[in-house]
mmCIF file of C-alpha atoms in Angstrom:
data_model
loop_
_atom_site.group_PDB
_atom_site.id
_atom_site.type_symbol
_atom_site.label_atom_id
_atom_site.label_comp_id
_atom_site.label_asym_id
_atom_site.label_seq_id
_atom_site.Cartn_x
_atom_site.Cartn_y
_atom_site.Cartn_z
ATOM 1 C CA ALA A 1 -28.429 -8.518 28.240
ATOM 2 C CA VAL A 2 -31.118 -10.453 26.402
ATOM 3 C CA ALA A 3 -29.808 -13.721 24.951
ATOM 4 C CA GLY A 4 -28.997 -13.435 21.254
ATOM 5 C CA ARG A 5 -28.730 -9.645 21.302
ATOM 6 C CA ALA A 6 -25.634 -7.494 21.489
ATOM 7 C CA ALA A 7 -25.376 -5.563 24.738
ATOM 8 C CA LEU A 8 -26.153 -1.849 24.409
ATOM 9 C CA GLN A 9 -22.958 0.183 24.793
ATOM 10 C CA ARG A 10 -22.870 3.544 26.552
ATOM 11 C CA THR A 11 -20.014 5.909 27.393
ATOM 12 C CA CYS A 12 -19.243 6.814 30.999
ATOM 13 C CA VAL A 13 -19.280 10.613 31.443
ATOM 14 C CA GLY A 14 -16.549 10.249 34.038
ATOM 15 C CA CYS A 15 -13.772 8.173 32.483
ATOM 16 C CA GLY A 16 -14.954 8.366 28.854
ATOM 17 C CA GLU A 17 -14.782 4.594 28.343
ATOM 18 C CA ALA A 18 -17.551 2.517 26.752
ATOM 19 C CA PHE A 19 -19.322 -0.184 28.771
ATOM 20 C CA ASP A 20 -22.449 -2.323 28.516
ATOM 21 C CA SER A 21 -25.343 -0.210 29.768
ATOM 22 C CA GLU A 22 -26.042 -2.809 32.473
ATOM 23 C CA ALA A 23 -22.655 -1.980 34.023
ATOM 24 C CA LEU A 24 -23.488 1.717 34.318
ATOM 25 C CA LEU A 25 -25.845 3.954 36.260
ATOM 26 C CA ARG A 26 -28.140 6.326 34.366
ATOM 27 C CA LEU A 27 -28.646 9.889 35.601
ATOM 28 C CA VAL A 28 -31.557 12.077 34.503
ATOM 29 C CA ALA A 29 -32.084 15.824 34.952
ATOM 30 C CA LEU A 30 -34.997 16.666 37.222
ATOM 31 C CA SER A 31 -35.989 19.410 34.798
ATOM 32 C CA ASP A 32 -36.759 16.719 32.204
ATOM 33 C CA LEU A 33 -39.255 15.152 34.608
ATOM 34 C CA GLU A 34 -41.152 18.321 35.489
ATOM 35 C CA GLY A 35 -44.877 18.080 34.856
ATOM 36 C CA LEU A 36 -44.896 14.283 34.731
ATOM 37 C CA ALA A 37 -45.985 13.774 38.333
ATOM 38 C CA GLY A 38 -46.254 17.257 39.742
ATOM 39 C CA GLY A 39 -43.616 19.122 41.715
ATOM 40 C CA GLY A 40 -40.790 17.983 39.466
ATOM 41 C CA HIS A 41 -40.476 14.587 41.112
ATOM 42 C CA ALA A 42 -39.988 11.308 39.363
ATOM 43 C CA PRO A 43 -43.192 9.503 38.354
ATOM 44 C CA ARG A 44 -44.479 6.691 40.515
ATOM 45 C CA SER A 45 -44.001 3.257 39.096
ATOM 46 C CA THR A 46 -46.781 0.812 38.459
ATOM 47 C CA PRO A 47 -46.885 -1.773 41.267
ATOM 48 C CA VAL A 48 -45.697 -5.163 40.081
ATOM 49 C CA ALA A 49 -45.518 -8.478 41.836
ATOM 50 C CA ALA A 50 -42.104 -9.841 42.680
ATOM 51 C CA GLY A 51 -41.469 -12.311 39.905
ATOM 52 C CA PRO A 52 -39.172 -13.248 37.057
ATOM 53 C CA SER A 53 -36.663 -10.780 35.674
ATOM 54 C CA SER A 54 -38.177 -7.907 33.761
ATOM 55 C CA ALA A 55 -37.466 -7.045 30.144
ATOM 56 C CA SER A 56 -34.545 -4.885 31.289
ATOM 57 C CA GLY A 57 -32.952 -7.871 32.983
ATOM 58 C CA GLN A 58 -33.718 -6.643 36.494
ATOM 59 C CA VAL A 59 -35.807 -8.496 39.035
ATOM 60 C CA ALA A 60 -39.258 -6.977 39.448
ATOM 61 C CA VAL A 61 -39.721 -5.875 43.062
ATOM 62 C CA GLU A 62 -43.144 -5.711 44.640
ATOM 63 C CA ASP A 63 -44.368 -2.200 45.415
ATOM 64 C CA SER A 64 -44.115 -1.331 49.127
ATOM 65 C CA ALA A 65 -43.438 1.580 51.460
ATOM 66 C CA GLN A 66 -39.796 1.411 50.396
ATOM 67 C CA GLN A 67 -40.347 0.497 46.726
ATOM 68 C CA ASN A 68 -43.264 2.656 45.624
ATOM 69 C CA SER A 69 -41.529 4.856 43.065
ATOM 70 C CA ASP A 70 -38.732 4.795 40.564
ATOM 71 C CA VAL A 71 -36.774 7.273 42.674
ATOM 72 C CA ASP A 72 -37.019 8.258 46.331
ATOM 73 C CA THR A 73 -36.388 11.991 46.007
ATOM 74 C CA ARG A 74 -35.589 12.629 49.685
ATOM 75 C CA SER A 75 -31.846 12.083 49.192
ATOM 76 C CA GLN A 76 -31.582 14.443 46.190
ATOM 77 C CA ARG A 77 -33.542 17.523 47.253
ATOM 78 C CA SER A 78 -30.404 19.645 46.722
ATOM 79 C CA LEU A 79 -29.542 17.987 43.414
ATOM 80 C CA PRO A 80 -30.738 18.814 39.877
ATOM 81 C CA VAL A 81 -30.389 15.128 38.895
ATOM 82 C CA VAL A 82 -31.732 11.726 39.971
ATOM 83 C CA VAL A 83 -30.399 8.241 39.379
ATOM 84 C CA ASP A 84 -32.573 6.011 37.207
ATOM 85 C CA LEU A 85 -31.679 2.535 38.483
ATOM 86 C CA ARG A 86 -34.207 0.787 36.233
ATOM 87 C CA GLN A 87 -33.048 2.805 33.207
ATOM 88 C CA ARG A 88 -36.561 3.669 32.098
ATOM 89 C CA LEU A 89 -37.283 7.270 33.135
ATOM 90 C CA PRO A 90 -37.948 9.722 30.284
ATOM 91 C CA GLY A 91 -35.563 12.497 29.377
ATOM 92 C CA ARG A 92 -31.956 12.841 28.363
ATOM 93 C CA GLY A 93 -29.732 10.431 30.257
ATOM 94 C CA ALA A 94 -26.090 10.544 31.289
ATOM 95 C CA TRP A 95 -24.324 7.257 31.968
ATOM 96 C CA ILE A 96 -21.711 6.818 34.654
ATOM 97 C CA ARG A 97 -19.680 3.938 36.001
ATOM 98 C CA PRO A 98 -20.518 3.320 39.686
ATOM 99 C CA ARG A 99 -17.063 4.324 40.896
ATOM 100 C CA ARG A 100 -16.178 7.256 43.100
ATOM 101 C CA GLU A 101 -13.415 8.414 40.755
ATOM 102 C CA CYS A 102 -15.809 8.514 37.783
ATOM 103 C CA VAL A 103 -18.312 10.638 39.710
ATOM 104 C CA SER A 104 -15.513 13.008 40.690
ATOM 105 C CA ARG A 105 -14.242 13.352 37.109
ATOM 106 C CA ALA A 106 -17.732 13.858 35.684
ATOM 107 C CA LEU A 107 -18.329 16.773 38.042
ATOM 108 C CA ARG A 108 -14.847 18.277 38.109
ATOM 109 C CA LYS A 109 -14.607 18.502 34.312
ATOM 110 C CA GLY A 110 -18.224 19.571 33.770
ATOM 111 C CA ARG A 111 -19.028 16.486 31.721
ATOM 112 C CA LEU A 112 -22.240 15.672 33.593
ATOM 113 C CA ASN A 113 -23.601 19.181 33.093
ATOM 114 C CA ARG A 114 -22.811 19.043 29.370
ATOM 115 C CA ALA A 115 -24.358 15.605 28.923
ATOM 116 C CA LEU A 116 -27.608 16.694 30.598
ATOM 117 C CA ARG A 117 -27.510 20.282 29.233
ATOM 118 C CA LEU A 118 -27.421 21.706 32.723
ATOM 119 C CA GLN A 119 -25.831 24.784 34.215
ATOM 120 C CA ALA A 120 -25.734 23.771 37.831
ATOM 121 C CA ARG A 121 -23.249 23.395 40.637
ATOM 122 C CA ILE A 122 -23.564 19.785 41.744
ATOM 123 C CA SER A 123 -22.105 18.684 45.064
ATOM 124 C CA GLU A 124 -19.987 15.539 44.737
ATOM 125 C CA GLN A 125 -20.836 14.472 48.287
ATOM 126 C CA ALA A 126 -24.573 14.994 47.740
ATOM 127 C CA LEU A 127 -24.512 13.003 44.496
ATOM 128 C CA LEU A 128 -22.547 10.131 46.057
ATOM 129 C CA THR A 129 -24.957 10.051 48.989
ATOM 130 C CA HIS A 130 -27.934 9.961 46.626
ATOM 131 C CA LEU A 131 -26.455 7.109 44.579
ATOM 132 C CA VAL A 132 -25.603 5.007 47.636
ATOM 133 C CA GLU A 133 -28.995 5.584 49.267
ATOM 134 C CA GLN A 134 -30.873 4.594 46.117
ATOM 135 C CA LEU A 135 -28.770 1.444 45.721
ATOM 136 C CA GLU A 136 -29.407 0.563 49.357
ATOM 137 C CA ARG A 137 -33.122 1.110 48.832
ATOM 138 C CA ARG A 138 -33.053 -1.208 45.827
ATOM 139 C CA ALA A 139 -31.111 -3.847 47.777
ATOM 140 C CA ASN A 140 -33.648 -3.692 50.611
ATOM 141 C CA GLY A 141 -36.469 -4.106 48.108
ATOM 142 C CA LEU A 142 -34.796 -7.213 46.717
ATOM 143 C CA LEU A 143 -34.500 -8.657 50.225
ATOM 144 C CA LEU A 144 -38.195 -8.002 50.807
ATOM 145 C CA ALA A 145 -39.003 -9.764 47.535
ATOM 146 C CA ALA A 146 -36.823 -12.733 48.538
ATOM 147 C CA SER A 147 -38.485 -12.878 51.945
ATOM 148 C CA ARG A 148 -41.986 -12.958 50.430
ATOM 149 C CA ARG A 149 -40.910 -15.731 48.070
ATOM 150 C CA ARG A 150 -39.291 -17.691 50.893
ATOM 151 C CA ALA A 151 -35.979 -17.471 49.092
ATOM 152 C CA LEU A 152 -33.972 -16.688 52.234
ATOM 153 C CA ALA A 153 -32.120 -18.910 54.692
ATOM 154 C CA LEU A 154 -31.906 -16.879 57.911
ATOM 155 C CA GLY A 155 -29.264 -17.590 60.529
ATOM 156 C CA MET A 156 -26.124 -19.712 60.581
ATOM 157 C CA ASP A 157 -27.953 -23.035 61.015
ATOM 158 C CA ALA A 158 -30.279 -22.308 58.079
ATOM 159 C CA VAL A 159 -27.332 -21.228 55.930
ATOM 160 C CA GLN A 160 -25.495 -24.476 56.705
ATOM 161 C CA SER A 161 -28.632 -26.487 55.882
ATOM 162 C CA SER A 162 -29.028 -24.650 52.552
ATOM 163 C CA LEU A 163 -25.421 -25.490 51.735
ATOM 164 C CA ALA A 164 -26.100 -29.150 52.416
ATOM 165 C CA ALA A 165 -29.167 -29.032 50.138
ATOM 166 C CA GLY A 166 -27.489 -27.141 47.314
ATOM 167 C CA THR A 167 -25.427 -24.069 46.644
ATOM 168 C CA PRO A 168 -26.985 -20.697 47.531
ATOM 169 C CA PRO A 169 -25.450 -18.146 45.146
ATOM 170 C CA VAL A 170 -24.997 -15.335 47.693
ATOM 171 C CA MET A 171 -24.471 -15.281 51.433
ATOM 172 C CA VAL A 172 -24.784 -12.037 53.392
ATOM 173 C CA VAL A 173 -23.188 -11.018 56.687
ATOM 174 C CA ALA A 174 -24.313 -7.906 58.568
ATOM 175 C CA LYS A 175 -21.633 -5.231 58.836
ATOM 176 C CA ASP A 176 -21.781 -5.402 62.645
ATOM 177 C CA ALA A 177 -21.803 -9.210 62.852
ATOM 178 C CA SER A 178 -19.016 -10.753 64.912
ATOM 179 C CA GLU A 179 -15.730 -11.469 63.202
ATOM 180 C CA ARG A 180 -16.179 -15.091 64.217
ATOM 181 C CA SER A 181 -19.423 -15.279 62.223
ATOM 182 C CA ALA A 182 -17.843 -13.527 59.242
ATOM 183 C CA ARG A 183 -14.882 -15.912 59.220
ATOM 184 C CA LYS A 184 -17.187 -18.906 59.531
ATOM 185 C CA VAL A 185 -19.214 -17.829 56.504
ATOM 186 C CA GLN A 186 -16.056 -17.126 54.501
ATOM 187 C CA GLY A 187 -14.860 -20.618 55.339
ATOM 188 C CA MET A 188 -18.091 -22.128 53.978
ATOM 189 C CA LEU A 189 -17.851 -20.422 50.581
ATOM 190 C CA ARG A 190 -17.624 -22.672 47.577
ATOM 191 C CA SER A 191 -16.613 -21.972 43.996
ATOM 192 C CA GLY A 192 -18.960 -19.474 42.359
ATOM 193 C CA GLN A 193 -20.428 -18.226 45.638
ATOM 194 C CA ARG A 194 -20.360 -14.675 46.933
ATOM 195 C CA CYS A 195 -20.321 -13.188 50.403
ATOM 196 C CA CYS A 196 -21.537 -9.601 50.846
ATOM 197 C CA ARG A 197 -21.366 -7.343 53.907
ATOM 198 C CA PHE A 198 -24.594 -5.375 54.099
ATOM 199 C CA GLY A 199 -26.759 -3.614 56.665
ATOM 200 C CA THR A 200 -26.753 -4.116 60.406
ATOM 201 C CA ARG A 201 -28.202 -6.932 62.505
ATOM 202 C CA ASP A 202 -30.953 -4.622 63.693
ATOM 203 C CA SER A 203 -31.844 -3.132 60.284
ATOM 204 C CA LEU A 204 -31.906 -6.568 58.639
ATOM 205 C CA GLY A 205 -34.000 -7.968 61.459
ATOM 206 C CA LYS A 206 -36.573 -5.190 61.140
ATOM 207 C CA LEU A 207 -36.684 -5.637 57.359
ATOM 208 C CA MET A 208 -37.393 -9.357 57.733
ATOM 209 C CA GLY A 209 -39.676 -9.160 60.750
ATOM 210 C CA ARG A 210 -37.133 -10.670 63.143
ATOM 211 C CA GLY A 211 -35.294 -9.452 66.223
ATOM 212 C CA GLU A 212 -31.817 -9.420 64.700
ATOM 213 C CA VAL A 213 -30.322 -11.096 61.626
ATOM 214 C CA ALA A 214 -26.544 -11.399 61.346
ATOM 215 C CA VAL A 215 -26.167 -14.023 58.609
ATOM 216 C CA PHE A 216 -28.395 -15.247 55.784
ATOM 217 C CA ALA A 217 -28.295 -16.722 52.306
ATOM 218 C CA LEU A 218 -30.176 -15.625 49.201
ATOM 219 C CA LEU A 219 -31.474 -18.740 47.498
ATOM 220 C CA GLU A 220 -32.814 -17.423 44.190
ATOM 221 C CA GLN A 221 -30.263 -16.749 41.460
ATOM 222 C CA GLY A 222 -31.830 -13.652 39.870
ATOM 223 C CA ILE A 223 -32.459 -11.814 43.136
ATOM 224 C CA ALA A 224 -29.080 -12.867 44.524
ATOM 225 C CA GLN A 225 -27.150 -11.584 41.509
ATOM 226 C CA GLU A 226 -28.912 -8.232 41.442
ATOM 227 C CA PHE A 227 -28.491 -7.822 45.210
ATOM 228 C CA ALA A 228 -24.765 -8.556 44.948
ATOM 229 C CA THR A 229 -24.436 -6.011 42.132
ATOM 230 C CA ALA A 230 -26.143 -3.315 44.225
ATOM 231 C CA ALA A 231 -23.968 -4.163 47.234
ATOM 232 C CA ASP A 232 -20.770 -4.023 45.140
ATOM 233 C CA ARG A 233 -21.764 -0.649 43.701
ATOM 234 C CA MET A 234 -22.459 0.757 47.167
ATOM 235 C CA ILE A 235 -18.976 -0.270 48.294
ATOM 236 C CA ALA A 236 -17.313 1.197 45.187
ATOM 237 C CA LEU A 237 -19.118 4.517 45.637
ATOM 238 C CA SER A 238 -18.479 4.636 49.388
ATOM 239 C CA GLU A 239 -14.733 3.959 49.355
ATOM 240 C CA ASP A 240 -12.685 6.622 51.140
ATOM 241 C CA ARG A 241 -15.836 8.524 52.103
#
């Protein structure tokens, strides 16, 4: 939230509890977007350079092959809704806590349909997949932005050097990294630091133009915090899947 202003409160359509809007995901009906960009898809965003946090509090990510629209519609072709991660798409919005149980309740009790004035049968699995894929896409965009700004310490040696020079806010370990590497990183954590499991060594390496990347640190606070939030939400939505 912007300093000096009260956080905007929204109600989760799943559990019915009120939260700051920044803690929720916004869903928009595709029918509300029809005619804006042709074919009923979400409008393309204006390319922006990776820089300071935007007015919404999110880090601006440079437009690229992976970050060239507000929503990548490939994962929701069977869905009548899209997730609006930047909370700026037009149309009626429904707000939901990024938890599997809230998604299930919103669909099982028809609350999402009522909030968006829809009469549609929405697959829980398809919606969860869409949410996770969009969060992963956002996380990858943040890593690309960090890479372009040289705000990454790649590899165990670089991570240890960054620790000696200061305190990187977030360290990341690939999901398929060795347990020895994961334990080593956990042992290096200091107060206020986070460790996230994300991606694979191969996928991270390709993203950063390397062979493989198993361990790295995010050195810029804004990018690191937003990346950690996306990673946490992916885990919460993927539990028991």
